[in-house]
Coordinates of C-alpha atoms in Angstrom, one line a residue:
X1007 CA 125.2 31.4 116.5
X1008 CA 125.6 32.8 113.0
X1009 CA 122.5 31.1 111.8
X1010 CA 120.6 32.6 114.9
X1011 CA 122.0 36.1 114.0
X1012 CA 121.1 35.8 110.3
X1013 CA 117.5 34.5 111.2
X1014 CA 117.2 37.5 113.7
X1015 CA 118.5 39.9 111.3
X1016 CA 116.0 38.6 108.7
X1017 CA 113.2 38.9 111.1
X1018 CA 114.3 42.4 112.0
X1019 CA 114.5 43.5 108.3
X1020 CA 111.0 42.1 107.7
X1021 CA 109.7 44.1 110.6
X1022 CA 111.2 47.2 109.4
X1023 CA 109.9 46.6 105.9
X1024 CA 106.4 46.1 107.3
X1025 CA 106.7 49.3 109.4
X1026 CA 107.8 51.3 106.5
X1027 CA 105.1 50.0 104.3
X1028 CA 102.4 50.7 107.0
X1029 CA 103.8 54.2 107.8
X1030 CA 104.0 54.9 104.1
X1031 CA 100.5 54.1 103.6
X1032 CA 99.5 56.1 106.7
X1033 CA 101.4 59.3 105.6
X1034 CA 100.1 58.8 102.0
X1035 CA 96.5 58.8 103.5
X1036 CA 97.0 61.9 105.4
X1037 CA 99.0 63.6 102.5
X1038 CA 95.8 63.1 100.5
X1039 CA 93.8 64.9 103.1
X1040 CA 92.4 68.2 101.7
X1041 CA 93.5 70.2 104.9
X1042 CA 97.1 68.9 104.5
X1043 CA 97.2 69.7 100.8
X1044 CA 95.9 73.2 101.7
X1045 CA 98.6 73.8 104.2
X1046 CA 101.2 72.6 101.7
X1047 CA 99.7 75.0 99.0
X1048 CA 99.8 77.9 101.6
X1049 CA 103.4 77.2 102.2
X1050 CA 104.3 77.1 98.5
X1051 CA 102.4 80.4 98.0
X1052 CA 104.2 82.2 100.7
X1053 CA 107.6 80.8 99.3
X1054 CA 106.6 82.2 95.9
X1055 CA 106.1 79.0 94.0
X1056 CA 102.7 79.8 92.7
X1057 CA 102.6 77.0 90.1
X1058 CA 103.2 74.3 92.5
X1059 CA 101.0 76.1 95.1
X1060 CA 98.1 76.2 92.5
X1061 CA 98.5 72.3 92.1
X1062 CA 98.2 71.6 95.8
X1063 CA 95.3 74.0 96.4
X1064 CA 93.2 72.6 93.5
X1065 CA 93.9 69.0 94.6
X1066 CA 92.6 69.9 98.1
X1067 CA 89.6 71.5 96.3
X1068 CA 89.1 68.3 94.3
X1069 CA 88.6 66.4 97.5
X1070 CA 86.6 69.0 99.3
X1071 CA 84.9 71.6 97.2
X1072 CA 83.5 73.4 100.2
X1073 CA 87.0 74.3 101.8
X1074 CA 86.4 78.2 101.9
X1075 CA 90.2 78.8 102.6
X1076 CA 91.4 76.7 99.6
X1077 CA 89.0 79.0 97.4
X1078 CA 90.5 82.0 98.9
X1079 CA 94.0 81.2 98.1
X1080 CA 93.0 79.8 94.8
X1081 CA 91.7 83.2 93.9
X1082 CA 94.8 84.8 95.0
X1083 CA 96.9 82.4 93.1
X1084 CA 95.0 82.9 89.9
X1085 CA 95.3 86.8 90.3
X1086 CA 99.1 86.5 91.0
X1087 CA 99.8 84.2 88.0
X1088 CA 97.5 86.2 85.5
X1089 CA 97.9 89.7 86.2
X1090 CA 100.8 92.0 86.8
X1091 CA 101.3 94.4 89.6
X1092 CA 99.9 97.8 89.2
X1093 CA 99.0 96.9 85.5
X1094 CA 95.3 97.5 86.0
X1095 CA 94.7 98.4 82.4
X1096 CA 95.8 94.8 81.3
X1097 CA 93.0 93.1 83.2
X1098 CA 90.2 91.4 81.0
X1099 CA 86.5 90.5 82.0
X1100 CA 87.2 86.9 81.8
X1101 CA 90.1 87.0 84.0
X1102 CA 88.2 89.0 86.6
X1103 CA 85.3 86.6 86.5
X1104 CA 87.4 83.6 87.3
X1105 CA 89.1 85.5 90.1
X1106 CA 85.8 86.8 91.3
X1107 CA 84.3 83.1 91.4
X1108 CA 86.7 81.8 93.8
X1109 CA 86.0 84.6 96.4
X1110 CA 82.3 84.2 95.9
X1111 CA 82.8 80.6 96.8
X1112 CA 84.6 81.6 100.0
X1113 CA 81.3 83.8 100.9
X1114 CA 79.1 81.0 99.8
X1115 CA 80.7 78.3 102.2
X1116 CA 81.9 80.6 104.9
X1117 CA 80.2 84.0 105.1
X1118 CA 82.1 85.2 107.9
X1119 CA 85.3 83.9 106.7
X1120 CA 87.7 83.1 109.5
X1121 CA 90.7 81.6 107.5
X1122 CA 94.0 83.4 106.8
X1123 CA 93.9 86.8 105.1
X1124 CA 96.4 87.7 102.6
X1125 CA 95.6 91.3 102.0
X1126 CA 91.9 91.7 101.5
X1127 CA 88.8 89.9 102.9
X1128 CA 86.7 87.9 100.4
X1129 CA 84.1 90.5 99.7
X1130 CA 86.8 93.2 99.6
X1131 CA 88.7 91.2 97.0
X1132 CA 85.6 90.8 94.8
X1133 CA 85.1 94.6 95.0
X1134 CA 88.7 95.1 94.2
X1135 CA 89.0 92.9 91.2
X1136 CA 85.8 94.3 89.4
X1137 CA 86.7 97.8 90.3
X1138 CA 90.3 97.4 89.1
X1139 CA 88.7 96.3 85.8
X1140 CA 86.4 99.3 85.8
X1141 CA 89.5 101.5 86.4
X1142 CA 91.2 100.0 83.4
X1143 CA 87.9 100.9 81.2
X1144 CA 88.0 104.5 82.6
X1145 CA 91.7 104.8 81.4
X1146 CA 90.7 103.6 78.0
X1147 CA 87.9 106.0 78.0
X1148 CA 85.2 103.3 78.0
X1149 CA 82.7 104.7 80.5
X1150 CA 79.8 102.4 79.7
X1151 CA 82.0 99.2 80.2
X1152 CA 83.4 100.8 83.3
X1153 CA 79.9 101.3 84.8
X1154 CA 79.1 97.6 83.9
X1155 CA 82.0 96.4 85.8
X1156 CA 81.3 98.5 88.7
X1157 CA 77.7 97.1 88.6
X1158 CA 79.1 93.6 88.4
X1159 CA 81.0 94.2 91.6
X1160 CA 77.9 95.3 93.5
X1161 CA 75.9 92.4 92.0
X1162 CA 78.3 89.8 93.2
X1163 CA 78.5 91.3 96.7
X1164 CA 81.7 93.2 96.5
X1165 CA 80.4 96.6 97.7
X1166 CA 79.2 96.2 101.4
X1167 CA 76.6 98.7 102.8
X1168 CA 78.5 99.9 105.9
X1169 CA 81.9 100.4 103.9
X1170 CA 79.9 102.2 101.2
X1171 CA 78.4 104.5 103.7
X1172 CA 81.7 105.1 105.5
X1173 CA 83.5 106.0 102.2
X1174 CA 80.6 108.2 101.1
X1175 CA 81.0 110.0 104.4
X1176 CA 84.7 110.4 103.6
X1177 CA 83.8 112.0 100.2
X1178 CA 81.2 114.2 101.8
X1179 CA 83.7 115.3 104.3
X1180 CA 85.9 116.9 101.6
X1181 CA 85.7 120.6 101.1
X1182 CA 84.5 121.7 97.5
X1183 CA 87.0 120.9 94.6
X1184 CA 89.4 118.9 97.2
X1185 CA 92.1 116.5 96.3
X1186 CA 91.6 113.4 98.4
X1187 CA 94.6 111.3 99.2
X1188 CA 94.0 107.6 99.3
X1189 CA 96.2 104.6 100.0
X1190 CA 94.4 101.4 99.2
X1191 CA 91.8 99.5 97.3
X1192 CA 88.7 100.2 99.5
X1193 CA 89.3 104.1 99.9
X1194 CA 90.1 104.4 96.2
X1195 CA 87.5 102.2 94.5
X1196 CA 84.4 103.0 96.6
X1197 CA 84.7 106.9 95.9
X1198 CA 85.3 106.0 92.2
X1199 CA 82.4 103.8 92.1
X1200 CA 80.1 106.7 93.6
X1201 CA 81.6 109.3 91.2
X1202 CA 81.2 107.2 88.2
X1203 CA 77.9 105.3 88.7
X1204 CA 76.1 107.8 90.9
X1205 CA 77.7 111.3 90.0
X1206 CA 78.5 111.9 93.9
X1207 CA 81.2 114.5 94.4
X1208 CA 82.7 114.6 91.0
X1209 CA 84.5 117.8 92.1
X1210 CA 86.8 115.6 94.1
X1211 CA 89.9 114.2 92.6
X1212 CA 90.8 110.9 94.2
X1213 CA 94.7 110.6 94.3
X1214 CA 95.9 107.1 95.2
X1215 CA 99.6 107.6 96.4
X1216 CA 100.8 104.2 94.9
X1217 CA 99.0 104.5 91.6
X1218 CA 100.4 107.9 91.1
X1219 CA 103.7 106.1 90.6
X1220 CA 102.5 104.6 87.2
X1221 CA 102.5 106.5 84.1
X1222 CA 98.7 105.8 83.1
X1223 CA 97.3 106.9 86.3
X1224 CA 99.3 110.3 86.2
X1225 CA 98.0 110.8 82.6
X1226 CA 94.4 110.0 83.7
X1227 CA 94.2 112.5 86.6
X1228 CA 95.6 115.3 84.4
X1229 CA 92.6 115.1 82.3
X1230 CA 88.9 116.1 82.3
X1231 CA 86.4 113.2 82.7
X1232 CA 82.7 113.0 83.4
X1233 CA 83.5 111.7 86.8
X1234 CA 86.3 114.2 87.5
X1235 CA 85.4 117.9 86.8
X1236 CA 88.8 119.3 87.7
X1237 CA 91.9 117.7 86.3
X1238 CA 95.1 118.1 88.5
X1239 CA 97.7 120.6 87.2
X1240 CA 101.2 118.7 87.1
X1241 CA 104.1 120.2 85.3
X1242 CA 105.3 116.9 83.9
X1243 CA 104.3 114.2 81.0
X1244 CA 104.8 110.7 82.0
X1245 CA 104.4 108.1 79.3
X1246 CA 106.7 105.3 80.2
X1247 CA 108.1 103.9 83.6
X1248 CA 111.6 105.2 82.3
X1249 CA 110.1 108.8 82.2
X1250 CA 109.4 108.3 86.0
X1251 CA 113.0 107.1 86.6
X1252 CA 114.5 110.0 84.9
X1253 CA 112.5 112.5 86.5
X1254 CA 112.9 111.2 90.0
X1255 CA 116.6 110.6 89.5
X1256 CA 117.1 114.3 88.7
X1257 CA 116.4 115.1 92.4
X1258 CA 119.3 113.2 93.9
X1259 CA 120.3 115.8 96.4
X1260 CA 118.3 117.6 99.1
X1261 CA 116.5 120.6 97.7
X1262 CA 114.1 123.4 98.6
X1263 CA 110.7 123.9 97.3
X1264 CA 108.5 127.0 97.7
X1265 CA 104.8 126.8 97.5
X1266 CA 101.8 129.2 98.0
X1267 CA 100.3 129.3 101.5
X1268 CA 96.5 128.8 100.6
X1269 CA 94.2 131.2 102.5
X1270 CA 97.0 133.2 104.1
X1271 CA 97.3 136.1 101.7
X1272 CA 98.6 136.0 98.1
X1273 CA 102.2 136.7 98.9
X1274 CA 102.4 134.2 101.8
X1275 CA 104.5 131.0 101.0
X1276 CA 105.8 128.0 102.5
X1277 CA 109.4 126.4 102.2
X1278 CA 109.6 122.7 101.9
X1279 CA 112.9 120.9 102.4
X1280 CA 112.9 117.5 100.5
X1281 CA 115.4 114.7 101.2
X1282 CA 116.0 112.0 98.5
X1283 CA 116.1 108.4 99.7
X1284 CA 117.8 105.3 98.2
X1285 CA 115.6 103.0 96.3
X1286 CA 115.9 99.1 96.3
X1287 CA 118.5 99.4 93.5
X1288 CA 120.6 101.9 95.5
X1289 CA 119.7 104.9 93.3
X1290 CA 119.2 108.0 95.3
X1291 CA 116.2 109.9 94.2
X1292 CA 112.8 111.4 95.4
X1293 CA 109.9 109.2 95.2
X1294 CA 107.2 110.0 92.4
X1295 CA 104.2 110.2 95.0
X1296 CA 106.3 112.9 96.8
X1297 CA 106.8 114.9 93.7
X1298 CA 103.0 114.6 92.8
X1299 CA 102.1 115.5 96.3
X1300 CA 104.3 118.6 96.3
X1301 CA 103.0 119.7 92.8
X1302 CA 99.4 119.4 93.9
X1303 CA 100.2 122.0 96.7
X1304 CA 102.4 124.2 94.4
X1305 CA 100.3 124.1 91.2
X1306 CA 96.8 123.6 92.6
X1307 CA 96.8 126.1 95.5
X1308 CA 93.1 126.8 95.3
X1309 CA 92.3 123.0 95.9
X1310 CA 92.0 121.7 99.5
X1311 CA 94.3 118.8 99.9
X1312 CA 92.6 116.2 102.3
X1313 CA 93.8 112.7 103.4
X1314 CA 91.5 109.8 104.2
X1315 CA 91.6 108.3 107.7
X1316 CA 92.4 104.9 106.0
X1317 CA 95.9 106.1 104.9
X1318 CA 98.2 104.9 107.7
X1319 CA 101.3 104.9 106.1
X1320 CA 102.1 108.7 105.9
X1321 CA 105.8 108.4 105.1
X1322 CA 106.5 111.3 102.9
X1323 CA 110.2 112.3 102.8
X1324 CA 110.1 116.0 103.3
X1325 CA 109.8 118.6 106.0
X1326 CA 108.0 122.1 106.0
X1327 CA 109.8 125.2 107.1
X1328 CA 107.4 127.8 108.1
X1329 CA 107.6 130.8 110.3
X1330 CA 111.0 129.9 111.3
X1331 CA 110.3 126.3 112.3
X1332 CA 110.9 122.9 110.6
X1333 CA 108.0 120.5 111.0
X1334 CA 106.5 117.4 109.6
X1335 CA 103.8 118.1 107.1
X1336 CA 101.3 116.0 108.8
X1337 CA 101.4 118.3 111.8
X1338 CA 99.5 120.7 109.7
X1339 CA 96.3 118.8 109.5
X1340 CA 92.9 119.9 110.6
X1341 CA 89.9 117.6 110.9
X1342 CA 86.9 118.1 108.8
X1343 CA 84.2 115.4 109.3
X1344 CA 86.2 112.1 108.7
X1345 CA 89.0 113.5 106.7
X1346 CA 92.0 115.6 107.6
X1347 CA 92.8 118.8 105.5
X1348 CA 96.1 120.3 105.1
X1349 CA 95.9 123.7 106.7
X1350 CA 98.6 126.2 106.9
X1351 CA 96.5 129.0 108.6
X1352 CA 95.0 128.8 112.0
X1353 CA 91.3 129.5 111.9
X1354 CA 88.9 129.9 114.8
X1355 CA 85.9 128.4 112.9
X1356 CA 87.3 125.1 111.9
X1357 CA 86.0 123.2 114.9
X1358 CA 82.5 124.5 114.3
X1359 CA 82.7 123.5 110.5
X1360 CA 83.6 120.0 111.6
X1361 CA 80.7 119.9 114.2
X1362 CA 78.2 120.7 111.4
X1363 CA 79.8 118.1 108.9
X1364 CA 79.8 115.4 111.6
X1365 CA 76.3 116.0 112.9
X1366 CA 74.4 117.4 109.8
X1367 CA 76.1 116.2 106.8
X1368 CA 77.1 112.6 107.5
X1369 CA 74.9 109.5 108.0
X1370 CA 75.5 106.4 110.2
X1371 CA 72.7 104.2 109.6
X1372 CA 74.6 101.0 108.3
X1373 CA 76.2 100.2 111.8
X1374 CA 73.2 100.0 114.0
X1375 CA 73.9 96.8 116.0
X1376 CA 76.4 94.6 117.7
X1377 CA 77.2 92.3 114.6
X1378 CA 77.8 95.5 112.6
X1379 CA 79.9 97.1 115.3
X1380 CA 82.2 94.1 115.8
X1381 CA 82.7 93.5 112.0
X1382 CA 83.7 97.0 111.3
X1383 CA 85.9 98.1 114.4
X1384 CA 87.8 100.4 112.0
X1385 CA 84.9 102.3 110.9
X1386 CA 83.5 103.0 114.3
X1387 CA 86.7 103.8 115.7
X1388 CA 87.4 106.4 113.3
X1389 CA 83.8 108.0 113.9
X1390 CA 84.3 108.1 117.5
X1391 CA 87.8 109.5 117.0
X1392 CA 86.4 112.4 114.9
X1393 CA 83.7 113.2 117.6
X1394 CA 86.1 113.0 120.5
X1395 CA 88.8 115.1 118.8
X1396 CA 86.3 117.8 118.1
X1397 CA 84.8 117.7 121.6
X1398 CA 88.3 118.1 123.0
X1399 CA 89.0 121.1 120.9
X1400 CA 85.7 122.7 122.2
X1401 CA 86.8 121.8 125.8
X1402 CA 90.1 123.6 125.3
X1403 CA 88.1 126.7 124.0
X1404 CA 86.2 126.6 127.3
X1405 CA 83.0 125.2 125.7
X1406 CA 82.6 122.1 127.9
X1407 CA 78.8 122.0 127.6
X1408 CA 79.0 122.1 123.9
X1409 CA 81.6 119.4 123.8
X1410 CA 79.2 117.3 126.0
X1411 CA 76.2 117.8 123.7
X1412 CA 78.5 116.8 120.8
X1413 CA 79.2 113.5 122.4
X1414 CA 75.7 113.1 123.3
X1415 CA 74.9 113.3 119.7
X1416 CA 77.3 110.7 118.9
X1417 CA 75.3 108.2 120.9
X1418 CA 72.1 109.3 119.3
X1419 CA 73.6 109.2 115.7
X1420 CA 75.3 105.9 116.0
X1421 CA 73.1 103.7 118.2
X1422 CA 75.4 100.8 117.8
X1423 CA 77.8 102.4 120.1
X1424 CA 76.1 100.5 123.1
X1425 CA 77.5 97.3 121.7
X1426 CA 81.1 98.5 121.7
X1427 CA 83.3 95.6 123.2
X1428 CA 85.6 98.2 124.9
X1429 CA 83.6 98.7 128.1
X1430 CA 85.6 101.8 129.3
X1431 CA 84.9 103.6 125.8
X1432 CA 81.4 102.5 125.6
X1433 CA 80.5 103.5 129.3
X1434 CA 82.1 106.8 128.9
X1435 CA 80.3 107.7 125.7
X1436 CA 77.0 106.6 127.0
X1437 CA 77.5 108.1 130.5
X1438 CA 78.0 111.5 128.8
X1439 CA 74.7 110.9 127.0
X1440 CA 73.0 109.9 130.1
X1441 CA 72.3 106.5 128.9
X1442 CA 72.8 103.1 130.5
X1443 CA 75.4 100.7 129.0
X1444 CA 74.2 97.7 127.3
X1445 CA 74.6 94.4 129.1

C-alpha cells in the first residue's frame, strides 16, 4: 500500500510538473504577443510607471511595428518622460520630432484611429507638440523659428482643414481688439498659428486660462509682438512661480472688486465678490487665472472679453453684484458668431450683429459631407447652436419669419447638415428650409 502510494504520488508529481511546464510555455507564448504587451504597457502608463510602461510598449512594437495604439502610447510616454508640464519653453526641436514621429506612425497605420485616447487624437497631438515648440520660440523672441515650427506642424498633418476653418471662424467672430479666453491646445494653437504665420486678427489677444498661471505666459501677453498688437494691461509683474504663490496668497479672505461697466457710461461700475478656495496643499487663496480674468475687465475696459465655445470648464470663483442682484459672471454672455462676449449692458442690436457675423463673415466649406460631419460632431453642433440661439431670440422679438430664414440659411451655408445622425435635429432644420432629409 505504501509502495502504491509512493508510485501514485510520483505519477501525480510528474503530471503536475508536466502541466506547469506546458502552461508556463503557453502563458510565456501569450506574454510575448504584442497585444498583451501593449495592454500591460497601458496599465503601467495609467499607474504612472512610465519607465516600465515604455519597455512593454517598445517590446510590443518590436514584435509588430504596425500596431497603431502602441505608437500612440509610445508618443505620450516619450512626451511625459522628456518634457515638464506647462514648461513649453523647455522643448527642443529634436524632442518634438521624436514625439511627432510616433503620432505620424499612428496616422500612417490607422488613419481613422480607433484606439484609446489619452487626451488628444493623433493629428491633434502632432499639432500640439509642434505648436508648443513654436510658442516656446515666441516666448524667446525667435519669430522665424516659431514660424518654422508652425510650418512643420502643418507639413506633418497636424493642422486639419475643418478645425482650421472652425477656429478661424472663432477668431473672426471676435469684436475688434478683443481678448479671447481659451482653455485647450486646439483653441489656443490654431489662432496663434493664424496670427503668427498669416497675420489674421492680430488685434485679438489669445488668453489661455491655464497658461496664465505660468510666469512666462503672463510676461508674454503683457508685451507688444508682431502677432499681438495690443498687450494686456496687468498691474503685477510675475517672474517666478513663487511670485504667483505670494500674489494669490494675499487674497486669503473674501473681498470685493469694482470694475468699470463697459459701454454703460463713464461712471457706471460693477461690483464683484470673490471667494478664495483651498488649493491641493490646503492653502486658501484666489486662483491666478481668476486674478488675470478680473484685471482684464478692470484694467482693459475698452477691450471686449470673449470666451471660446471650446471652453467647457467655466469654473471661476466669484460672483457679480449688479443692479442689486448677485449673479454668476457667465449669465452676462451675449453671442456674437461662434463666441460669447461678456456684456453688462442690454442692447437691441446684438442679435442682428450676430446674424450678420454668422451669415456674412464666417465660412463653412470644410464640413460638406457625411464623413466630415461624423468626424467633427463638436464643430457642427456649435454652428447649429449659434444659429438656433439667434433664431430663438428673433422669435422672442416677434420676428418668426426672419428666424425661419436664418435657419434656412444654415442649411444653405452648411450642406453637410443633411448627413446629421440626429434624425430629429436634421429633419427639423431641413424641414424649415423646405428640403427633403437625406436617406
